[in-house]
mmCIF file of C-alpha atoms and ligand atoms in Angstrom:
data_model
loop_
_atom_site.group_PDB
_atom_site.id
_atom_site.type_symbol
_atom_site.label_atom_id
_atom_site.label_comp_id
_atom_site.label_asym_id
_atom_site.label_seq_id
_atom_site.Cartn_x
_atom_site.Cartn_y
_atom_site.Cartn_z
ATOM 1 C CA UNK I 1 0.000 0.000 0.000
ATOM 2 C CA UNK I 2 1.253 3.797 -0.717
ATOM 3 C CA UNK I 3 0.736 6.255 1.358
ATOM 4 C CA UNK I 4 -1.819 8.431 -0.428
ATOM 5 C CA UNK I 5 -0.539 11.819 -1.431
ATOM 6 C CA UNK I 6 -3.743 13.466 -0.437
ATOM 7 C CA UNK I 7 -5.999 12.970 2.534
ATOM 8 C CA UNK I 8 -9.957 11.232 2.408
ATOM 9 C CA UNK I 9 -12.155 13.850 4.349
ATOM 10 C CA UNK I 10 -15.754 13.598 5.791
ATOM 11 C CA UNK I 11 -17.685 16.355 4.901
ATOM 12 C CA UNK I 12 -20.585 16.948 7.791
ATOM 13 C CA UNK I 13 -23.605 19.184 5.828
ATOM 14 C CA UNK I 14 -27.604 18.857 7.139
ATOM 15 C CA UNK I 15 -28.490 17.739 3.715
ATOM 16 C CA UNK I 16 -26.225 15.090 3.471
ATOM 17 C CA UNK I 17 -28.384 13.599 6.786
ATOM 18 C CA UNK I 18 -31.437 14.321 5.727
ATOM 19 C CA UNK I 19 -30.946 12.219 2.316
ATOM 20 C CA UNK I 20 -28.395 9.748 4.167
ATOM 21 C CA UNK I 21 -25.856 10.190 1.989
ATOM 22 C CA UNK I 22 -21.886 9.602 2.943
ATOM 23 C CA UNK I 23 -20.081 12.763 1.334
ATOM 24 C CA UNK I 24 -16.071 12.616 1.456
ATOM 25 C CA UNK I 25 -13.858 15.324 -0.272
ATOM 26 C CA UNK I 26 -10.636 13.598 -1.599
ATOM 27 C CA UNK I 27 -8.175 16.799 -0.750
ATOM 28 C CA UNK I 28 -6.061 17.633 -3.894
ATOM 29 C CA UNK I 29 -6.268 20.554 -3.331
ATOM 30 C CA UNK I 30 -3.755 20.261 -0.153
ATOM 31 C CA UNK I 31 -1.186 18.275 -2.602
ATOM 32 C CA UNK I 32 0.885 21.369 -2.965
ATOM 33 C CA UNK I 33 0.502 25.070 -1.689
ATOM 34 C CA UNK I 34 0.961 26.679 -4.837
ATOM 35 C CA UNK I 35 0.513 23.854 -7.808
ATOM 36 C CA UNK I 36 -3.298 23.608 -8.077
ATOM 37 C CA UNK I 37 -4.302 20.159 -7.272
ATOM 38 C CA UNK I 38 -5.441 18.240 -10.606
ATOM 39 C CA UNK I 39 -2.533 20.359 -12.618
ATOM 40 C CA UNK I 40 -0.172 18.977 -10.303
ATOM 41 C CA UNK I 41 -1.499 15.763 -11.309
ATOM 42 C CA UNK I 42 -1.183 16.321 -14.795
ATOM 43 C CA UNK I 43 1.847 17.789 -14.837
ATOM 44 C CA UNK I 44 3.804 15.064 -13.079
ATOM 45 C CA UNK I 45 4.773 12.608 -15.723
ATOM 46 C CA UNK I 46 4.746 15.868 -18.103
ATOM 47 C CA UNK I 47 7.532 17.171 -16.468
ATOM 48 C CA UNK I 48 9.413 13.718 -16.050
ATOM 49 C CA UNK I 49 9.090 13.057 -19.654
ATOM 50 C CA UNK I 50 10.369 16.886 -20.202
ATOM 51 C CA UNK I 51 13.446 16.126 -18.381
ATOM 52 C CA UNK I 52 14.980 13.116 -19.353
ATOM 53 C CA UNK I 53 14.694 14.614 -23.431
ATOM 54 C CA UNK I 54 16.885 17.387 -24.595
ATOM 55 C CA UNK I 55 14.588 20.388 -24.780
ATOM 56 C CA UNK I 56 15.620 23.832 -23.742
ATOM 57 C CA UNK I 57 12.618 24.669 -21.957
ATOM 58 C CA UNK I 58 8.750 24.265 -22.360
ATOM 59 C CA UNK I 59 5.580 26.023 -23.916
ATOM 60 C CA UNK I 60 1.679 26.200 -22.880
ATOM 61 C CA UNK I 61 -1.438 27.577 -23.257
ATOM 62 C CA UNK I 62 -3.990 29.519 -21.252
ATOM 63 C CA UNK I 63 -6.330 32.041 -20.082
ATOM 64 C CA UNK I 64 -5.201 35.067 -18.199
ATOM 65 C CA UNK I 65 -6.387 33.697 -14.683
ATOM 66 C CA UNK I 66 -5.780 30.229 -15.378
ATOM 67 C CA UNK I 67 -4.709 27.782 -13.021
ATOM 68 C CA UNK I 68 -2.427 25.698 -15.329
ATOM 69 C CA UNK I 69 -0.705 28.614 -16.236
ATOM 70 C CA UNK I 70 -0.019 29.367 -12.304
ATOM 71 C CA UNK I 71 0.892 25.580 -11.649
ATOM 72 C CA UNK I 72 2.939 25.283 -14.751
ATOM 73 C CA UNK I 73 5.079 28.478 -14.352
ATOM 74 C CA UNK I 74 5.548 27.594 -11.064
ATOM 75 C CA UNK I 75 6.583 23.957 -11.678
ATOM 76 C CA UNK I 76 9.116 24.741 -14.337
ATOM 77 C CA UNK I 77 10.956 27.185 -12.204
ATOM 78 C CA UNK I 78 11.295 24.377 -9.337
ATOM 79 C CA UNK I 79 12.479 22.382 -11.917
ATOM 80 C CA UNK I 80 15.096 25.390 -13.570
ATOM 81 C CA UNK I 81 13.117 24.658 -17.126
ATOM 82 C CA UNK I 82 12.590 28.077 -19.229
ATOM 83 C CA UNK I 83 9.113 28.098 -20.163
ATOM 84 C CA UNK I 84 6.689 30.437 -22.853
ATOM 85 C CA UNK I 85 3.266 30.782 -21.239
ATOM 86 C CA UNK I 86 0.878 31.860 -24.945
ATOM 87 C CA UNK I 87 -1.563 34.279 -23.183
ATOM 88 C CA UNK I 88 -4.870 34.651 -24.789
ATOM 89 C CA UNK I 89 -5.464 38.719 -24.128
ATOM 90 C CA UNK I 90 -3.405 41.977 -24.089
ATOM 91 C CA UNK I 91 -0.720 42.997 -22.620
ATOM 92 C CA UNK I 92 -1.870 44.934 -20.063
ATOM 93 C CA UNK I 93 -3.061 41.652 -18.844
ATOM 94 C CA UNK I 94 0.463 40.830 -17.564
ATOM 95 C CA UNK I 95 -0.521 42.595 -14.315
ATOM 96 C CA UNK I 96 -3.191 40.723 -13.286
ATOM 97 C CA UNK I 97 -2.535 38.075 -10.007
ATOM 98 C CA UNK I 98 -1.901 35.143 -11.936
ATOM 99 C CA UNK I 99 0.217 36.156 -14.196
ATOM 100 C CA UNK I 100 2.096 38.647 -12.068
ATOM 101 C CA UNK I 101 3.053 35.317 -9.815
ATOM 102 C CA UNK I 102 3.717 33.204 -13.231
ATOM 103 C CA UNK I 103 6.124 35.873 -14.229
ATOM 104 C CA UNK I 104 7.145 36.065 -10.643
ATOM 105 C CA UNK I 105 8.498 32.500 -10.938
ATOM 106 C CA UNK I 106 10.266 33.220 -14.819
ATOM 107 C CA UNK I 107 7.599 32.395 -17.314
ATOM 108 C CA UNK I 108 7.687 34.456 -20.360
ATOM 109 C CA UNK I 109 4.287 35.808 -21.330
ATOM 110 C CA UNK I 110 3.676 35.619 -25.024
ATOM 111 C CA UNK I 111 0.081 37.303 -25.505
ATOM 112 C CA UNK I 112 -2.143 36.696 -28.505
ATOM 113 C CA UNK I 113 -5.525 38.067 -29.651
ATOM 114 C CA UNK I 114 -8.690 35.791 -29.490
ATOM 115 C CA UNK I 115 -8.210 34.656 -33.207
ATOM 116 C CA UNK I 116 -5.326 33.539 -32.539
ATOM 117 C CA UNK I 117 -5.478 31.581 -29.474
ATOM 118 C CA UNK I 118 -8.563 29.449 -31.289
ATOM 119 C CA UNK I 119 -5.346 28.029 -33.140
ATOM 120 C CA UNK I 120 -3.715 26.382 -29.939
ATOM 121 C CA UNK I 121 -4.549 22.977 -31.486
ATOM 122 C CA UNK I 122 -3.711 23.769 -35.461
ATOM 123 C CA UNK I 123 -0.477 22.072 -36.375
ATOM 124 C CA UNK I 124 0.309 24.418 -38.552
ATOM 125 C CA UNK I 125 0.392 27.382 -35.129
ATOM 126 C CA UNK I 126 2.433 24.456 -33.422
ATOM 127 C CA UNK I 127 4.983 24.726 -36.180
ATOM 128 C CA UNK I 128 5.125 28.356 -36.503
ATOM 129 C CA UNK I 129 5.429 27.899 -32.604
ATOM 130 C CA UNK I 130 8.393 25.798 -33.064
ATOM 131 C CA UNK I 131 10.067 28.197 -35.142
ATOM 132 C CA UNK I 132 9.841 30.859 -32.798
ATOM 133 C CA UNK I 133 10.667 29.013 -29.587
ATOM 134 C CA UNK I 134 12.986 26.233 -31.114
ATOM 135 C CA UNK I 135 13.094 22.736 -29.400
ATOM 136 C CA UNK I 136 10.532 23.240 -26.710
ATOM 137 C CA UNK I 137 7.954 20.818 -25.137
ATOM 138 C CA UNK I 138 4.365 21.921 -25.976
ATOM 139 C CA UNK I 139 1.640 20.518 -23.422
ATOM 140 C CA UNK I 140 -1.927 21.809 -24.523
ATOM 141 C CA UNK I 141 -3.957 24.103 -22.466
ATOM 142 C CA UNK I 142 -4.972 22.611 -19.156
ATOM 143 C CA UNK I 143 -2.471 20.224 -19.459
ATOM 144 C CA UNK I 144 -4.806 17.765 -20.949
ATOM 145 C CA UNK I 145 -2.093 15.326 -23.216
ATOM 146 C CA UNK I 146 -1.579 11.621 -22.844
ATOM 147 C CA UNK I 147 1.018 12.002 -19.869
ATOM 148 C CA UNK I 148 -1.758 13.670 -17.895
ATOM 149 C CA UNK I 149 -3.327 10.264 -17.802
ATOM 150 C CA UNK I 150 -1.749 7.939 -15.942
ATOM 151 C CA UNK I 151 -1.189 11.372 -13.170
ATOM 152 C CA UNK I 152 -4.873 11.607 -12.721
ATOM 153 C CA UNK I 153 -5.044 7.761 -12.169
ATOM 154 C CA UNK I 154 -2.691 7.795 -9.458
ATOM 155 C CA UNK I 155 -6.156 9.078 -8.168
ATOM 156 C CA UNK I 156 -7.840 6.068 -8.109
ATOM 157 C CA UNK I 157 -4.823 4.249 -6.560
ATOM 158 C CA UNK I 158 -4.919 6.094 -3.224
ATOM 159 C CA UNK I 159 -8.721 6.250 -2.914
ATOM 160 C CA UNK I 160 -8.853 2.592 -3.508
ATOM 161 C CA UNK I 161 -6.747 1.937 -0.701
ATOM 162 C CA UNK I 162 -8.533 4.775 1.393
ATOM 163 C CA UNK I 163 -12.147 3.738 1.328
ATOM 164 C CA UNK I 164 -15.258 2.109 -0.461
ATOM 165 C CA UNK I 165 -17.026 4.259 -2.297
ATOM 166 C CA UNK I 166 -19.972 4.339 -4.714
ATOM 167 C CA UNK I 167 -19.931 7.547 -6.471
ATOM 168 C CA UNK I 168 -16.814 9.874 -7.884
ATOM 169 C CA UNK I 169 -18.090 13.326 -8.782
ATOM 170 C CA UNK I 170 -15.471 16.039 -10.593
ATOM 171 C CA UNK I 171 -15.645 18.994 -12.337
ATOM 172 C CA UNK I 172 -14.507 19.124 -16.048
ATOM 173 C CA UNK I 173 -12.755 21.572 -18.130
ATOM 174 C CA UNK I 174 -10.951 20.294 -20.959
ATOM 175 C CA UNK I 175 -11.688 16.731 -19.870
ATOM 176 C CA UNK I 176 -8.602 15.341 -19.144
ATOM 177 C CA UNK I 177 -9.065 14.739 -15.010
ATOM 178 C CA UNK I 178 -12.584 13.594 -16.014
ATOM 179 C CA UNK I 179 -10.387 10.603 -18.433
ATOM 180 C CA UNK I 180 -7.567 10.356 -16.007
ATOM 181 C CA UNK I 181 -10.124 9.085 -13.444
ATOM 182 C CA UNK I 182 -12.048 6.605 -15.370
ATOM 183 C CA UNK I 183 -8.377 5.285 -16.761
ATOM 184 C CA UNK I 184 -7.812 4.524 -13.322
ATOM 185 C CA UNK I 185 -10.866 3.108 -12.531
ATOM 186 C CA UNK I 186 -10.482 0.586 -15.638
ATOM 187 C CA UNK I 187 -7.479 -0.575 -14.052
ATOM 188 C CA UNK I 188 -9.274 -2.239 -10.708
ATOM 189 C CA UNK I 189 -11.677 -2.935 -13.193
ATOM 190 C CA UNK I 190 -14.449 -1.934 -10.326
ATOM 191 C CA UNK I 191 -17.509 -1.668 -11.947
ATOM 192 C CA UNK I 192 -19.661 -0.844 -8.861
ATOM 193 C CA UNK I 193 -18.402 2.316 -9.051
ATOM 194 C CA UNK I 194 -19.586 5.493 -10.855
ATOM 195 C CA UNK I 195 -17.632 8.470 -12.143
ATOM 196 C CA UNK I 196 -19.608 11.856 -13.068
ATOM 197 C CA UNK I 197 -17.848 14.664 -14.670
ATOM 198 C CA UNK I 198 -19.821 18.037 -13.829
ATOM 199 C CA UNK I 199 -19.179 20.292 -17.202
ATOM 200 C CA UNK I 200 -18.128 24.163 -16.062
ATOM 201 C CA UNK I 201 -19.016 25.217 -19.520
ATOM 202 C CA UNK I 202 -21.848 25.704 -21.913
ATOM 203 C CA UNK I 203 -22.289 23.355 -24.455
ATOM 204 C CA UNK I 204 -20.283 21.034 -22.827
ATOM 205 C CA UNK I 205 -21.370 17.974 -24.806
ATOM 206 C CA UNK I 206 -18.259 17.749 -27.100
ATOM 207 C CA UNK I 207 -16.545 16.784 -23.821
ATOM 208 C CA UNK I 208 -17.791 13.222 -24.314
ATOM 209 C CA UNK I 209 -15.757 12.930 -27.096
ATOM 210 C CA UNK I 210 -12.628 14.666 -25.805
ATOM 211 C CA UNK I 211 -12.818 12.434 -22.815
ATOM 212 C CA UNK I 212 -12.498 9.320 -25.056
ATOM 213 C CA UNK I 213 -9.791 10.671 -27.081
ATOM 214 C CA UNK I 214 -7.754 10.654 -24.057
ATOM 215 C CA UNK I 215 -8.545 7.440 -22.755
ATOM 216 C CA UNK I 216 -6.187 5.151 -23.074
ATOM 217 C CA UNK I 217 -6.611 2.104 -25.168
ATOM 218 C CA UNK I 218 -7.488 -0.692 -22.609
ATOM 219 C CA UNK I 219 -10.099 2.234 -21.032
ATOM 220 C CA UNK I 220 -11.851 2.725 -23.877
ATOM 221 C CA UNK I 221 -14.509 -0.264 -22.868
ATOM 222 C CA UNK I 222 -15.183 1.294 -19.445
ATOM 223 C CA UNK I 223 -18.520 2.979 -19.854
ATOM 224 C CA UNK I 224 -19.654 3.543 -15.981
ATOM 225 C CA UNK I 225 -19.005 7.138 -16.138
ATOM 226 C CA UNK I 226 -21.241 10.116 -17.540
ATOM 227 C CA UNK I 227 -20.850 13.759 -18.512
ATOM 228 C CA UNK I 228 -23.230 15.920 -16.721
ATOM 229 C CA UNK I 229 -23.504 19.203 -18.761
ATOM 230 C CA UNK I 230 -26.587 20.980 -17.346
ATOM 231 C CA UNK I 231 -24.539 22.567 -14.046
ATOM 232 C CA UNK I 232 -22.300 25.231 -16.089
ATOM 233 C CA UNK I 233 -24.267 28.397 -14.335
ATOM 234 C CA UNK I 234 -24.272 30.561 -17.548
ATOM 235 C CA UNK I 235 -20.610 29.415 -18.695
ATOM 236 C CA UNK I 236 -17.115 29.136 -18.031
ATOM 237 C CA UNK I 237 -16.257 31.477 -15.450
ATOM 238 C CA UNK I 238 -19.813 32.499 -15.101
ATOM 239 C CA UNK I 239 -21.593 32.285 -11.829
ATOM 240 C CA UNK I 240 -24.550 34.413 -10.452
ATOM 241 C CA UNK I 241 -24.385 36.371 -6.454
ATOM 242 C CA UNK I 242 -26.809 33.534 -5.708
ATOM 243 C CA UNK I 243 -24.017 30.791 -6.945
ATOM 244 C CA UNK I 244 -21.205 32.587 -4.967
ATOM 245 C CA UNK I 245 -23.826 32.880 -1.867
ATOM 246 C CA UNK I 246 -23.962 28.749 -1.751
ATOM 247 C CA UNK I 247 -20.911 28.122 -2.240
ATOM 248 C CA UNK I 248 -19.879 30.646 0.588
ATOM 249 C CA UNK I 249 -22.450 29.054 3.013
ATOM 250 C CA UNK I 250 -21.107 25.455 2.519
ATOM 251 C CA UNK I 251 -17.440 26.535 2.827
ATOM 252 C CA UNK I 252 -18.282 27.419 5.910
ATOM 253 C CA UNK I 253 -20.559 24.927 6.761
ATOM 254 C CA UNK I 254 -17.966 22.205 6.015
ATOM 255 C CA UNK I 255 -14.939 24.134 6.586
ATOM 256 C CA UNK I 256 -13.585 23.379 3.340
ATOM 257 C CA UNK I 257 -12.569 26.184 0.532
ATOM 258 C CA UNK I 258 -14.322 25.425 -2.914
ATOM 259 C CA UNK I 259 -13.965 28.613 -6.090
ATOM 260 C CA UNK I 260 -16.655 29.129 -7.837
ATOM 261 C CA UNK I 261 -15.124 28.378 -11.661
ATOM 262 C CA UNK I 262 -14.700 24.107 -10.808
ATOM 263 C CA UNK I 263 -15.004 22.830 -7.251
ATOM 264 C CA UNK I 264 -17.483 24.893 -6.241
ATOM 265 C CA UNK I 265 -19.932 24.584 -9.320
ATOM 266 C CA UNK I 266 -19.408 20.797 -8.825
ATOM 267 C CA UNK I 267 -20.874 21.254 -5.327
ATOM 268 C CA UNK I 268 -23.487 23.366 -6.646
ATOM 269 C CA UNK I 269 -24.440 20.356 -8.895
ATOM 270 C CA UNK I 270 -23.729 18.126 -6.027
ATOM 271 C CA UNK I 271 -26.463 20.186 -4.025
ATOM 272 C CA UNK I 272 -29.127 20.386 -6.756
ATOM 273 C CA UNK I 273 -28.555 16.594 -6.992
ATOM 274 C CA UNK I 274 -29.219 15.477 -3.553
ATOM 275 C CA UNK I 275 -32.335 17.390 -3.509
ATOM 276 C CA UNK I 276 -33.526 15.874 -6.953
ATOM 277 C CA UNK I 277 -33.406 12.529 -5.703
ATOM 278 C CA UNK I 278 -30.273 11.624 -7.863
ATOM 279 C CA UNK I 279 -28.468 9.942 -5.099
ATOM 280 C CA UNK I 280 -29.979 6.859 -3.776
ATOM 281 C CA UNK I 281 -30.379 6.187 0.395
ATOM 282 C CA UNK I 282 -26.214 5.475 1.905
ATOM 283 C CA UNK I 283 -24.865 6.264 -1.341
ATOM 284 C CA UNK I 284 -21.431 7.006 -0.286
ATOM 285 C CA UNK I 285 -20.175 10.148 -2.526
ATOM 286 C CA UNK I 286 -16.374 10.780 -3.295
ATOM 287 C CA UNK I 287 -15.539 14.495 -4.675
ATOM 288 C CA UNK I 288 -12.289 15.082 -6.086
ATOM 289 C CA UNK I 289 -11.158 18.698 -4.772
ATOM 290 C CA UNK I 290 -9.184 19.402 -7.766
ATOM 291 C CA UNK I 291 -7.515 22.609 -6.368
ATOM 292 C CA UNK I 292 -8.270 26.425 -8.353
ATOM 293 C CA UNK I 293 -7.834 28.420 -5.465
ATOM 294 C CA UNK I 294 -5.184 30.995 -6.638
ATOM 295 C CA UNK I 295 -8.278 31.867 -8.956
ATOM 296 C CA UNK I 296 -9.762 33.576 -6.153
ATOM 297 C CA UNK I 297 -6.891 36.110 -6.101
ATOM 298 C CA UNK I 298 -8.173 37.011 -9.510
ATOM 299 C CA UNK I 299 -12.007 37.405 -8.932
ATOM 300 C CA UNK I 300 -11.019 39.220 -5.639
ATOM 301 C CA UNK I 301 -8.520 41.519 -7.306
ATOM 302 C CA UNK I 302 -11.353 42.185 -10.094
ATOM 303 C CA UNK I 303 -14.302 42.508 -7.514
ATOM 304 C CA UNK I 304 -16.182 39.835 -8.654
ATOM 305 C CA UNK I 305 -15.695 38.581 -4.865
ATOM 306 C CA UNK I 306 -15.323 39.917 -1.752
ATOM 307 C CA UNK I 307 -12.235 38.461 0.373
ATOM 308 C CA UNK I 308 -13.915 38.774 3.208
ATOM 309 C CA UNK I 309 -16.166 35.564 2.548
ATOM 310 C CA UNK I 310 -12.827 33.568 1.616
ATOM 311 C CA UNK I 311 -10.767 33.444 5.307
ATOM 312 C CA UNK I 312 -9.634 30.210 3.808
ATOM 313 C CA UNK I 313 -8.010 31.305 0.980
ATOM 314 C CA UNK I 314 -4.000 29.530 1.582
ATOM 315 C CA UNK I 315 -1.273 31.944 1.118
ATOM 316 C CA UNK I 316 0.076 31.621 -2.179
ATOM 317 C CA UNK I 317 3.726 32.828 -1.552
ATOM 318 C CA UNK I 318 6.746 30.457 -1.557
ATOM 319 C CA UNK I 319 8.947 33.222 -0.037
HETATM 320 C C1 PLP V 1 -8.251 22.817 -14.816
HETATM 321 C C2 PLP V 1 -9.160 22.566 -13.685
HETATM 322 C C3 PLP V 1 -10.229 21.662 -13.770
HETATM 323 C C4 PLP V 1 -10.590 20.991 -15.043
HETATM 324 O O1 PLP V 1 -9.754 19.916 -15.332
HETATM 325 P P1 PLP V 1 -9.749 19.312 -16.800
HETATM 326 O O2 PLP V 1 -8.750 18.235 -16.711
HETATM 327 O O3 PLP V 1 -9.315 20.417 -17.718
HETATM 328 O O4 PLP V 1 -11.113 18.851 -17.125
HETATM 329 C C5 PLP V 1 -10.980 21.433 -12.648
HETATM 330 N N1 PLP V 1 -10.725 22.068 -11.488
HETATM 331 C C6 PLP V 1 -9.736 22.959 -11.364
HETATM 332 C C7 PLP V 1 -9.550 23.640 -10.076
HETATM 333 C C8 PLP V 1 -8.920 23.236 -12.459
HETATM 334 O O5 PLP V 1 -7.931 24.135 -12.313
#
């Protein structure tokens, strides 16, 4: 048995009693102060691949606030690895709190318009890529590529050993946590359990596909997982007062911190769930806490939240 890198945690809320359901947050987010917990996931065998090759440093994509781009910048710099970060925005963006720590830690902010960025997958960007910044390592936005896989699956390993379980709820972005977790899953071969991906975007039923893309070969038969897409509150990023409210009142009902952009609009699924009858009497509930948190410092800095109803925000310094 390993010792699991994150902790199993009870979560104690009136509804989960009243519906007798067994809730447990599986803490990624405590995997690492500063490299947002699924990212660090991802980015494990990413960066073990990136340094036993020759390449003189590394390239990514992302938003302005994104979490990859915080984990990533900050990973390469532990690891003394140059690295590009292409910015979809302006310039001016460079200030903001993400990028001001990514910069912080030595990435190099290349910014691009909104046209451009659509072209992150287009081989024919990669290559002009490659000319520019000559024998990098590109890993996708997110950090969604084949090495993410078997990083997420590592999941699986520890909560195996850590308890029985029924249900495995995450949010999903690009879809690679959302794959890394049912690769895992194939591997114990436990079909008793169930994996649900909460979509934090509209439209999110290309995901489906994406999701199998990145499965693995020998995952590709495990179907006990599903793609719920009707939780995304308006979009990506988007959440109402009301949205922020819950998610406020069960931090601090369950002492745990969730952001509204992934964790928390899982919970907010999670919630509408329960009281929908979705869960079934002792259905024991596992949700993967997949980290975000620096993206408070963002929707604080902008005013989109107050920092008054996040005391549990962790200090994001190293120094
Ligand atoms: C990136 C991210 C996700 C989404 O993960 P995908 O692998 O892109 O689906 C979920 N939660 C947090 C906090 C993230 O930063």
């Amino acid at each position: 048995m390993h010792k699991p890198l994150s902790i199993l945690q009870k979560l104690e809320h009136p509804l989960f009693d009243k519906y007798n359901i067994d809730v447990r947050v599986k803490r990624d987010d405590m995997l690492h102060n500063i490299i947002s917990g699924n990212k660090w996931r991802k980015l494990k065998y990413n960066l073990e691949y990136l340094s036993k090759h020759n390449y003189v440093g590394a390239l990514t994509f992302g938003g302005s606030y994104s979490n990859h781009i915080h984990a990533f910048a900050y990973a390469c710099h532990q690891q003394n690895i140059p690295c590009i970060g292409i910015i979809r925005g302006e310039a001016h963006y460079a200030s903001n709190f993400t990028l001001r720590w990514a910069q912080h830690w030595g990435m190099q902010c290349h910014f691009v318009d909104r046209k451009t960025y659509r072209r992150r997958f287009e081989p024919s960007y990669l290559d002009e890529l490659n000319q520019l910044y000559p024998n990098h390592f590109i890993i996708p936005e997110g950090g969604s590529n084949s090495f993410a896989i078997p990083g997420v699956a590592e999941v699986l390993t520890e909560l195996n050993d850590q308890a029985e379980f029924d249900t495995l709820i995450t949010p999903v972005g690009s879809g690679g946590t959302l794959a890394g977790l049912i690769s895992g899953d194939s591997v114990a071969n436990n079909t008793q359990h169930k994996i649900l991906g909460i979509a934090v975007l509209k439209q999110g039923e290309y995901l489906v596909e994406e999701v199998k893309q990145l499965l693995p070969h020998e995952a590709k038969q495990h179907n006990n997982w599903q793609l719920l897409t009707q939780f995304h509150r308006g979009g990506y990023g988007k959440f109402n007062s009301d949205d922020a409210k819950r998610i406020i009142a069960f931090n601090q009902q369950t002492g745990v911190c969730f952001e509204p952009i992934y964790s928390g609009k899982m919970i907010l699924a999670l919630l509408d769930l329960i009281t929908q009858g979705y869960f079934k009497p002792k259905e024991r509930i596992v949700l993967l806490h997949t980290g975000g948190l620096q993206g408070l410092g963002g929707m604080i800095e902008q005013g989109r939240l107050d920092a008054k109803d996040w005391p549990t925000l962790p200090s994001l310094s190293d120094e």
